[in-house]
mmCIF file of C-alpha atoms and ligand atoms in Angstrom:
data_model
loop_
_atom_site.group_PDB
_atom_site.id
_atom_site.type_symbol
_atom_site.label_atom_id
_atom_site.label_comp_id
_atom_site.label_asym_id
_atom_site.label_seq_id
_atom_site.Cartn_x
_atom_site.Cartn_y
_atom_site.Cartn_z
ATOM 1 C CA MET A 1 22.407 92.519 186.252
ATOM 2 C CA THR A 2 19.231 91.260 184.633
ATOM 3 C CA ARG A 3 18.975 88.264 182.407
ATOM 4 C CA ARG A 4 18.388 90.617 179.469
ATOM 5 C CA ASP A 5 21.644 92.534 180.250
ATOM 6 C CA LEU A 6 23.526 89.241 180.385
ATOM 7 C CA GLY A 7 22.056 88.201 177.070
ATOM 8 C CA ARG A 8 23.040 91.535 175.521
ATOM 9 C CA LEU A 9 26.605 91.208 176.885
ATOM 10 C CA ALA A 10 26.952 87.693 175.509
ATOM 11 C CA GLY A 11 25.686 88.957 172.158
ATOM 12 C CA ALA A 12 28.249 91.780 172.162
ATOM 13 C CA ALA A 13 31.064 89.362 172.994
ATOM 14 C CA LEU A 14 29.957 87.085 170.188
ATOM 15 C CA ALA A 15 29.811 89.986 167.746
ATOM 16 C CA THR A 16 33.336 91.089 168.761
ATOM 17 C CA SER A 17 34.787 87.624 168.395
ATOM 18 C CA GLN A 18 33.191 87.233 164.972
ATOM 19 C CA ALA A 19 34.124 90.687 163.663
ATOM 20 C CA ARG A 20 37.030 90.154 161.350
ATOM 21 C CA ASN A 21 39.635 92.769 160.606
ATOM 22 C CA ARG A 22 39.687 93.778 156.953
ATOM 23 C CA ILE A 23 42.988 93.759 155.052
ATOM 24 C CA GLU A 24 43.014 95.224 151.548
ATOM 25 C CA THR A 25 46.148 95.395 149.429
ATOM 26 C CA GLU A 26 46.621 97.221 146.161
ATOM 27 C CA VAL A 27 49.549 97.755 143.816
ATOM 28 C CA VAL A 28 49.654 101.432 142.798
ATOM 29 C CA ARG A 29 51.777 102.787 139.951
ATOM 30 C CA LEU A 30 53.484 106.040 140.953
ATOM 31 C CA ARG A 31 54.674 108.131 137.994
ATOM 32 C CA LEU A 32 57.936 110.072 138.300
ATOM 33 C CA ARG A 33 58.061 113.748 137.345
ATOM 34 C CA HIS A 34 61.486 113.236 135.738
ATOM 35 C CA THR A 35 62.957 109.945 134.535
ATOM 36 C CA TRP A 36 64.826 108.766 137.640
ATOM 37 C CA THR A 37 68.387 107.601 137.070
ATOM 38 C CA VAL A 38 70.881 106.491 139.710
ATOM 39 C CA ALA A 39 74.120 104.549 139.262
ATOM 40 C CA THR A 40 72.330 101.188 139.226
ATOM 41 C CA SER A 41 68.965 101.793 137.519
ATOM 42 C CA THR A 42 66.671 104.083 135.562
ATOM 43 C CA SER A 43 62.852 104.280 135.715
ATOM 44 C CA ASP A 44 59.774 106.358 134.830
ATOM 45 C CA TYR A 45 57.438 104.807 137.406
ATOM 46 C CA ARG A 46 57.396 102.604 140.494
ATOM 47 C CA ASP A 47 54.800 100.048 141.537
ATOM 48 C CA ASN A 48 54.337 100.259 145.310
ATOM 49 C CA LEU A 49 52.190 98.149 147.615
ATOM 50 C CA PHE A 50 49.454 99.951 149.552
ATOM 51 C CA LEU A 51 47.627 98.306 152.445
ATOM 52 C CA ARG A 52 44.458 99.227 154.343
ATOM 53 C CA PHE A 53 43.928 97.629 157.744
ATOM 54 C CA THR A 54 40.424 98.099 159.203
ATOM 55 C CA ALA A 55 39.412 97.023 162.717
ATOM 56 C CA GLN A 56 36.904 98.342 165.247
ATOM 57 C CA GLY A 57 35.687 100.967 162.793
ATOM 58 C CA VAL A 58 39.101 102.537 162.161
ATOM 59 C CA THR A 59 41.276 102.164 159.050
ATOM 60 C CA GLY A 60 45.053 102.461 159.051
ATOM 61 C CA LEU A 61 46.890 103.063 155.783
ATOM 62 C CA GLY A 62 50.331 101.749 154.854
ATOM 63 C CA GLU A 63 52.723 101.651 151.916
ATOM 64 C CA GLY A 64 55.871 99.773 151.031
ATOM 65 C CA ALA A 65 58.232 100.506 148.144
ATOM 66 C CA PRO A 66 59.867 97.286 146.891
ATOM 67 C CA LEU A 67 63.209 97.697 145.162
ATOM 68 C CA ALA A 68 64.531 95.441 142.387
ATOM 69 C CA ARG A 69 67.984 95.997 143.941
ATOM 70 C CA TYR A 70 66.785 93.935 146.903
ATOM 71 C CA ARG A 71 64.984 91.399 144.646
ATOM 72 C CA GLU A 72 61.543 92.531 145.785
ATOM 73 C CA ASN A 73 58.453 93.529 143.842
ATOM 74 C CA ALA A 74 54.950 94.612 144.799
ATOM 75 C CA ARG A 75 53.070 91.564 143.423
ATOM 76 C CA GLU A 76 55.255 89.094 145.303
ATOM 77 C CA GLY A 77 54.917 91.184 148.448
ATOM 78 C CA GLN A 78 51.144 91.152 148.040
ATOM 79 C CA GLN A 79 51.237 87.347 147.652
ATOM 80 C CA ALA A 80 53.528 86.928 150.668
ATOM 81 C CA LEU A 81 51.033 88.747 152.892
ATOM 82 C CA GLU A 82 48.267 86.353 151.759
ATOM 83 C CA ASN A 83 50.101 83.642 153.748
ATOM 84 C CA VAL A 84 49.377 85.507 156.994
ATOM 85 C CA ARG A 85 45.984 86.960 156.015
ATOM 86 C CA ALA A 86 43.964 84.561 158.201
ATOM 87 C CA ASP A 87 45.938 85.594 161.299
ATOM 88 C CA LEU A 88 45.736 89.296 160.449
ATOM 89 C CA GLU A 89 41.969 89.016 160.081
ATOM 90 C CA THR A 90 41.566 87.673 163.607
ATOM 91 C CA CYS A 91 44.450 89.452 165.400
ATOM 92 C CA ASP A 92 44.121 92.053 168.140
ATOM 93 C CA PRO A 93 45.784 95.089 166.511
ATOM 94 C CA TRP A 94 46.786 96.440 169.932
ATOM 95 C CA GLN A 95 49.321 93.610 169.891
ATOM 96 C CA PHE A 96 51.043 95.257 166.905
ATOM 97 C CA GLY A 97 54.521 94.475 168.265
ATOM 98 C CA LYS A 98 53.745 90.788 168.590
ATOM 99 C CA ILE A 99 51.986 90.755 165.202
ATOM 100 C CA MET A 100 54.980 92.257 163.392
ATOM 101 C CA ALA A 101 57.423 89.928 165.175
ATOM 102 C CA GLU A 102 55.303 86.979 164.034
ATOM 103 C CA VAL A 103 55.114 88.290 160.445
ATOM 104 C CA PHE A 104 58.902 88.787 160.409
ATOM 105 C CA ARG A 105 59.286 85.190 161.613
ATOM 106 C CA ARG A 106 56.893 83.667 159.086
ATOM 107 C CA VAL A 107 57.330 85.754 155.928
ATOM 108 C CA PRO A 108 60.786 85.523 154.324
ATOM 109 C CA GLY A 109 62.155 88.668 152.612
ATOM 110 C CA ASN A 110 59.522 91.082 151.255
ATOM 111 C CA PHE A 111 60.448 93.861 153.659
ATOM 112 C CA ALA A 112 58.506 96.441 151.656
ATOM 113 C CA ALA A 113 55.319 94.384 152.122
ATOM 114 C CA LYS A 114 56.076 94.074 155.860
ATOM 115 C CA CYS A 115 56.571 97.843 155.849
ATOM 116 C CA ALA A 116 53.120 98.390 154.280
ATOM 117 C CA LEU A 117 51.542 96.282 157.035
ATOM 118 C CA ASP A 118 53.530 97.870 159.888
ATOM 119 C CA VAL A 119 52.759 101.413 158.710
ATOM 120 C CA ALA A 120 49.031 100.591 158.430
ATOM 121 C CA LEU A 121 49.021 99.110 161.956
ATOM 122 C CA MET A 122 50.853 102.114 163.417
ATOM 123 C CA ASP A 123 48.481 104.525 161.624
ATOM 124 C CA TRP A 124 45.608 102.525 163.167
ATOM 125 C CA VAL A 125 47.191 102.705 166.655
ATOM 126 C CA GLY A 126 47.743 106.473 166.416
ATOM 127 C CA LYS A 127 44.173 107.016 165.217
ATOM 128 C CA LYS A 128 42.746 104.855 168.024
ATOM 129 C CA LEU A 129 44.818 106.740 170.613
ATOM 130 C CA GLY A 130 43.921 110.058 168.966
ATOM 131 C CA ILE A 131 47.561 111.185 168.756
ATOM 132 C CA PRO A 132 50.028 111.827 165.929
ATOM 133 C CA LEU A 133 52.642 109.074 165.666
ATOM 134 C CA TYR A 134 55.582 111.277 166.657
ATOM 135 C CA ARG A 135 53.822 111.733 169.993
ATOM 136 C CA TYR A 136 53.465 107.980 170.432
ATOM 137 C CA PHE A 137 57.297 107.807 170.166
ATOM 138 C CA GLY A 138 57.710 110.714 172.606
ATOM 139 C CA LEU A 139 59.271 113.059 170.060
ATOM 140 C CA ASP A 140 59.251 116.808 169.510
ATOM 141 C CA PRO A 141 58.307 117.631 165.891
ATOM 142 C CA ARG A 142 60.453 120.789 166.078
ATOM 143 C CA ASP A 143 63.539 118.526 166.243
ATOM 144 C CA SER A 144 62.982 117.313 162.656
ATOM 145 C CA PRO A 145 66.052 118.136 160.563
ATOM 146 C CA LEU A 146 66.075 119.777 157.148
ATOM 147 C CA THR A 147 65.396 117.397 154.297
ATOM 148 C CA THR A 148 67.511 117.292 151.194
ATOM 149 C CA PHE A 149 65.983 117.280 147.743
ATOM 150 C CA SER A 150 67.463 114.626 145.449
ATOM 151 C CA ILE A 151 68.727 115.293 141.951
ATOM 152 C CA GLY A 152 68.895 112.111 139.814
ATOM 153 C CA ILE A 153 71.603 111.616 137.203
ATOM 154 C CA ASP A 154 70.912 113.506 133.969
ATOM 155 C CA THR A 155 72.454 115.645 131.266
ATOM 156 C CA PRO A 156 74.141 118.868 132.481
ATOM 157 C CA GLU A 157 71.292 120.905 130.980
ATOM 158 C CA VAL A 158 68.530 118.949 132.766
ATOM 159 C CA THR A 159 70.616 118.849 135.959
ATOM 160 C CA ARG A 160 70.802 122.654 135.949
ATOM 161 C CA GLN A 161 67.033 122.835 135.394
ATOM 162 C CA LYS A 162 66.361 120.409 138.291
ATOM 163 C CA VAL A 163 68.619 122.412 140.602
ATOM 164 C CA ARG A 164 66.724 125.592 139.716
ATOM 165 C CA GLU A 165 63.395 123.805 140.405
ATOM 166 C CA ALA A 166 64.763 122.885 143.861
ATOM 167 C CA ALA A 167 65.384 126.546 144.789
ATOM 168 C CA GLU A 168 63.322 126.160 147.978
ATOM 169 C CA PHE A 169 65.638 123.478 149.418
ATOM 170 C CA PRO A 170 68.728 124.693 151.340
ATOM 171 C CA VAL A 171 70.605 121.382 150.882
ATOM 172 C CA LEU A 172 70.628 119.125 147.810
ATOM 173 C CA LYS A 173 71.465 115.452 147.441
ATOM 174 C CA ILE A 174 73.195 114.753 144.153
ATOM 175 C CA LYS A 175 73.222 111.277 142.622
ATOM 176 C CA VAL A 176 76.556 110.255 141.066
ATOM 177 C CA GLY A 177 78.393 106.978 140.408
ATOM 178 C CA LEU A 178 78.678 106.961 136.609
ATOM 179 C CA ASP A 179 81.459 108.373 134.425
ATOM 180 C CA THR A 180 79.554 111.691 134.283
ATOM 181 C CA ASP A 181 80.309 112.672 137.907
ATOM 182 C CA GLU A 182 82.539 115.663 137.140
ATOM 183 C CA ALA A 183 80.069 117.059 134.578
ATOM 184 C CA THR A 184 77.172 116.569 137.024
ATOM 185 C CA ILE A 185 78.839 118.414 139.909
ATOM 186 C CA ALA A 186 80.042 121.156 137.540
ATOM 187 C CA ALA A 187 76.455 121.611 136.284
ATOM 188 C CA VAL A 188 75.140 121.857 139.861
ATOM 189 C CA ARG A 189 77.875 124.276 140.889
ATOM 190 C CA SER A 190 77.195 126.497 137.840
ATOM 191 C CA VAL A 191 73.731 127.198 139.314
ATOM 192 C CA THR A 192 74.139 127.078 143.113
ATOM 193 C CA ASP A 193 76.669 127.260 145.951
ATOM 194 C CA LYS A 194 74.376 125.422 148.425
ATOM 195 C CA PRO A 195 75.805 122.652 150.602
ATOM 196 C CA LEU A 196 75.579 119.313 148.785
ATOM 197 C CA ARG A 197 75.343 115.698 149.869
ATOM 198 C CA VAL A 198 76.336 113.063 147.352
ATOM 199 C CA ASP A 199 75.089 109.500 146.836
ATOM 200 C CA ALA A 200 77.167 107.180 144.632
ATOM 201 C CA ASN A 201 74.724 104.229 144.984
ATOM 202 C CA GLU A 202 77.614 101.681 144.871
ATOM 203 C CA GLY A 203 78.746 103.204 141.572
ATOM 204 C CA TRP A 204 82.516 103.456 142.155
ATOM 205 C CA LYS A 205 84.250 100.156 141.650
ATOM 206 C CA SER A 206 87.595 100.452 143.496
ATOM 207 C CA LYS A 207 88.726 101.922 146.809
ATOM 208 C CA GLU A 208 91.316 104.052 144.976
ATOM 209 C CA GLU A 209 88.651 105.581 142.708
ATOM 210 C CA ALA A 210 86.447 106.248 145.778
ATOM 211 C CA VAL A 211 89.233 108.086 147.636
ATOM 212 C CA ARG A 212 90.137 110.137 144.560
ATOM 213 C CA LYS A 213 86.497 111.140 143.931
ATOM 214 C CA ILE A 214 85.745 111.899 147.603
ATOM 215 C CA LEU A 215 88.830 114.105 148.041
ATOM 216 C CA TRP A 216 87.733 115.973 144.906
ATOM 217 C CA LEU A 217 84.147 116.307 146.260
ATOM 218 C CA GLU A 218 85.527 117.718 149.520
ATOM 219 C CA ARG A 219 86.799 120.677 147.493
ATOM 220 C CA GLN A 220 83.319 121.128 145.917
ATOM 221 C CA GLY A 221 81.463 121.918 149.151
ATOM 222 C CA VAL A 222 80.101 118.396 149.665
ATOM 223 C CA GLU A 223 79.149 117.509 153.268
ATOM 224 C CA LEU A 224 78.896 113.724 153.132
ATOM 225 C CA ILE A 225 79.048 110.750 150.799
ATOM 226 C CA GLU A 226 76.613 107.857 150.697
ATOM 227 C CA GLN A 227 77.558 104.311 149.666
ATOM 228 C CA PRO A 228 80.654 105.028 147.542
ATOM 229 C CA LEU A 229 81.442 101.323 146.927
ATOM 230 C CA PRO A 230 79.379 98.165 146.290
ATOM 231 C CA ALA A 231 77.593 96.905 149.397
ATOM 232 C CA HIS A 232 79.854 93.871 149.939
ATOM 233 C CA MET A 233 83.066 95.975 150.003
ATOM 234 C CA ILE A 234 82.997 96.673 153.734
ATOM 235 C CA GLU A 235 86.773 96.343 154.324
ATOM 236 C CA GLU A 236 87.502 98.604 151.350
ATOM 237 C CA SER A 237 85.082 101.191 152.777
ATOM 238 C CA ALA A 238 87.049 101.161 156.047
ATOM 239 C CA TRP A 239 90.218 101.761 153.985
ATOM 240 C CA VAL A 240 88.544 104.707 152.223
ATOM 241 C CA ARG A 241 87.259 106.126 155.509
ATOM 242 C CA GLU A 242 90.816 106.396 156.878
ATOM 243 C CA ARG A 243 91.860 108.534 153.912
ATOM 244 C CA VAL A 244 89.055 111.102 153.648
ATOM 245 C CA ASN A 245 87.491 113.698 155.941
ATOM 246 C CA MET A 246 83.783 113.738 155.100
ATOM 247 C CA PRO A 247 81.401 111.275 156.788
ATOM 248 C CA ILE A 248 80.671 108.090 154.814
ATOM 249 C CA ILE A 249 77.123 106.740 155.131
ATOM 250 C CA ALA A 250 76.069 103.138 154.489
ATOM 251 C CA ASP A 251 72.839 102.619 152.541
ATOM 252 C CA GLU A 252 72.846 99.495 150.343
ATOM 253 C CA ALA A 253 75.353 97.902 152.786
ATOM 254 C CA CYS A 254 72.993 98.281 155.755
ATOM 255 C CA LEU A 255 69.379 97.192 155.418
ATOM 256 C CA HIS A 256 68.371 95.985 158.903
ATOM 257 C CA ALA A 257 69.239 96.586 162.546
ATOM 258 C CA GLU A 258 71.401 93.445 162.552
ATOM 259 C CA ASP A 259 73.493 94.897 159.676
ATOM 260 C CA VAL A 260 74.476 97.996 161.675
ATOM 261 C CA PRO A 261 77.237 96.319 163.781
ATOM 262 C CA LYS A 262 78.715 94.840 160.553
ATOM 263 C CA VAL A 263 79.298 98.312 159.046
ATOM 264 C CA ALA A 264 80.130 100.115 162.305
ATOM 265 C CA GLY A 265 83.914 100.366 161.773
ATOM 266 C CA ALA A 266 83.736 101.082 158.062
ATOM 267 C CA PHE A 267 81.137 103.879 157.953
ATOM 268 C CA ASP A 268 80.356 106.951 160.048
ATOM 269 C CA GLY A 269 76.604 106.529 159.780
ATOM 270 C CA VAL A 270 73.732 104.560 158.286
ATOM 271 C CA ASN A 271 70.821 105.497 156.043
ATOM 272 C CA VAL A 272 67.685 104.036 157.647
ATOM 273 C CA LYS A 273 64.701 103.429 155.355
ATOM 274 C CA LEU A 274 61.325 101.952 156.284
ATOM 275 C CA ALA A 275 61.123 99.891 153.076
ATOM 276 C CA LYS A 276 64.537 98.269 153.762
ATOM 277 C CA ALA A 277 63.978 97.653 157.471
ATOM 278 C CA GLY A 278 60.336 96.510 157.192
ATOM 279 C CA GLY A 279 58.387 99.368 158.750
ATOM 280 C CA ILE A 280 58.363 102.012 161.463
ATOM 281 C CA LEU A 281 59.090 99.681 164.386
ATOM 282 C CA ALA A 282 62.011 98.039 162.539
ATOM 283 C CA ALA A 283 63.380 101.456 161.509
ATOM 284 C CA TRP A 284 63.171 102.636 165.129
ATOM 285 C CA ARG A 285 65.204 99.579 166.225
ATOM 286 C CA MET A 286 67.757 100.292 163.505
ATOM 287 C CA ILE A 287 68.124 103.914 164.631
ATOM 288 C CA GLN A 288 68.620 102.827 168.259
ATOM 289 C CA THR A 289 71.182 100.197 167.216
ATOM 290 C CA ALA A 290 73.176 102.808 165.291
ATOM 291 C CA ARG A 291 73.048 105.202 168.255
ATOM 292 C CA ALA A 292 74.227 102.452 170.631
ATOM 293 C CA LEU A 293 77.276 102.046 168.362
ATOM 294 C CA GLY A 294 77.953 105.796 168.317
ATOM 295 C CA MET A 295 76.975 106.210 164.668
ATOM 296 C CA LYS A 296 75.258 109.027 162.811
ATOM 297 C CA VAL A 297 71.820 108.413 161.321
ATOM 298 C CA MET A 298 70.233 109.529 158.077
ATOM 299 C CA LEU A 299 66.555 108.811 157.490
ATOM 300 C CA GLY A 300 65.905 108.134 153.818
ATOM 301 C CA CYS A 301 63.100 106.923 151.594
ATOM 302 C CA MET A 302 62.404 105.298 148.253
ATOM 303 C CA ILE A 303 60.344 106.681 145.395
ATOM 304 C CA GLU A 304 57.108 106.543 147.374
ATOM 305 C CA SER A 305 53.951 108.497 148.121
ATOM 306 C CA SER A 306 53.161 110.729 151.089
ATOM 307 C CA VAL A 307 51.982 107.613 152.968
ATOM 308 C CA ALA A 308 55.428 106.041 153.426
ATOM 309 C CA VAL A 309 57.315 109.359 153.463
ATOM 310 C CA THR A 310 55.054 110.721 156.212
ATOM 311 C CA ALA A 311 55.483 107.504 158.199
ATOM 312 C CA ALA A 312 59.265 107.998 158.101
ATOM 313 C CA ALA A 313 58.918 111.696 158.879
ATOM 314 C CA HIS A 314 57.318 110.860 162.250
ATOM 315 C CA LEU A 315 60.697 109.350 163.293
ATOM 316 C CA SER A 316 62.733 112.214 161.820
ATOM 317 C CA PRO A 317 63.185 114.074 165.152
ATOM 318 C CA LEU A 318 65.530 111.166 166.079
ATOM 319 C CA VAL A 319 68.042 111.607 163.249
ATOM 320 C CA ASP A 320 70.920 113.825 162.099
ATOM 321 C CA TRP A 321 69.974 114.072 158.429
ATOM 322 C CA ALA A 322 66.709 113.567 156.555
ATOM 323 C CA ASP A 323 66.340 112.678 152.902
ATOM 324 C CA LEU A 324 62.568 112.455 152.731
ATOM 325 C CA ASP A 325 61.640 113.702 149.298
ATOM 326 C CA GLY A 326 60.305 110.590 147.489
ATOM 327 C CA ASN A 327 56.760 111.990 147.429
ATOM 328 C CA LEU A 328 58.005 115.221 145.848
ATOM 329 C CA LEU A 329 59.512 113.291 142.931
ATOM 330 C CA ILE A 330 56.216 111.727 141.804
ATOM 331 C CA ALA A 331 53.393 113.270 139.745
ATOM 332 C CA ASN A 332 50.383 111.361 141.161
ATOM 333 C CA ASP A 333 50.748 111.321 144.957
ATOM 334 C CA PRO A 334 47.354 110.031 146.211
ATOM 335 C CA TYR A 335 47.724 111.597 149.693
ATOM 336 C CA ARG A 336 48.969 114.639 151.558
ATOM 337 C CA GLY A 337 50.861 114.335 154.821
ATOM 338 C CA VAL A 338 54.228 115.740 155.834
ATOM 339 C CA ARG A 339 54.951 119.091 154.209
ATOM 340 C CA VAL A 340 58.228 120.854 153.515
ATOM 341 C CA ARG A 341 58.779 124.542 154.141
ATOM 342 C CA GLU A 342 62.165 125.894 153.042
ATOM 343 C CA GLY A 343 63.576 122.411 153.478
ATOM 344 C CA ARG A 344 62.157 121.915 156.964
ATOM 345 C CA LEU A 345 59.823 118.964 157.548
ATOM 346 C CA ILE A 346 56.440 119.963 158.970
ATOM 347 C CA LEU A 347 54.803 116.935 160.611
ATOM 348 C CA PRO A 348 50.998 116.624 160.542
ATOM 349 C CA ASP A 349 49.231 116.986 163.898
ATOM 350 C CA ALA A 350 46.229 114.766 163.081
ATOM 351 C CA PRO A 351 46.055 111.300 164.698
ATOM 352 C CA GLY A 352 48.149 108.456 163.274
ATOM 353 C CA LEU A 353 50.129 109.380 160.191
ATOM 354 C CA GLY A 354 47.852 112.415 159.718
ATOM 355 C CA LEU A 355 47.126 111.793 156.032
ATOM 356 C CA THR A 356 44.391 113.360 153.927
ATOM 357 C CA PRO A 357 43.440 112.361 150.351
ATOM 358 C CA ALA A 358 45.129 114.591 147.764
HETATM 359 MG MG1 MG B 401 71.267 106.029 148.962
#
């Protein structure tokens, strides 16, 4: 090696050590097609946190959907990530597992912001490897289950209209949990005899009411019920479970992998969401924890764009049920990624998440 080669090498090393990763965050307002009402809230838009992570000439894109229910919002999440910005700017993104473990240790709460970072890192990793993320996890995209399409709480007339708009979807997820439940299900059943899944979003207040409503739903062609009682009522959920036949799925009662053992006796399955868990890696751990305990797994989402929904979709070959429709509920999705054909999730084949601008 000549002196000039050595000098060039040293220069390259210096350039590498000085090249900082670029982290850009942005709060984006996603507008809902229909006013979105569930048992605990109503909204016309959601502010989600988007994150771009650029290193070595490649940019990974991430998104996290903070929920007021979990006392999170996008601005605070954006601020929380500023506390680790210096480390993210100098990190080696190939150490994504170590990076996320460190961020989980240092940043309290703000799981949606952690999700935005994790998704961006995993998109970066997939792009660098030149493979779609499902392949990184060793999965077969043909194993992805059908996704439900969610119908928020509304008047019977609008409910009927929404059900007609969802003609393409073979299974619907109906939001209940207010005193309009009977009218809602009657409106749905006046238009379709499709299988239904029902989400009460903690709306029923006693175990007796939950049993009565679930036994009634069993006669309406409903396959499963999500979070019938408030999150803290774990013992009451176990009581309900002994008295009904359909599977009961924990959502608000089970946010992280460490919550899964706490709900194991009281629920048949858990609804795993990237924004609750804090990203793809955390969601993967949560799925494996549920499987180790013999539980069923649903993969859900928030109101979010194709960025976060596609990230979740790459794990969907692992689960029993998918509810990945958040991007279909908004009017201004900035990206395209996972598609749905007759309810079936079609994963993109491009590297990383496989997103393209809309
Ligand atoms: Mg739910």
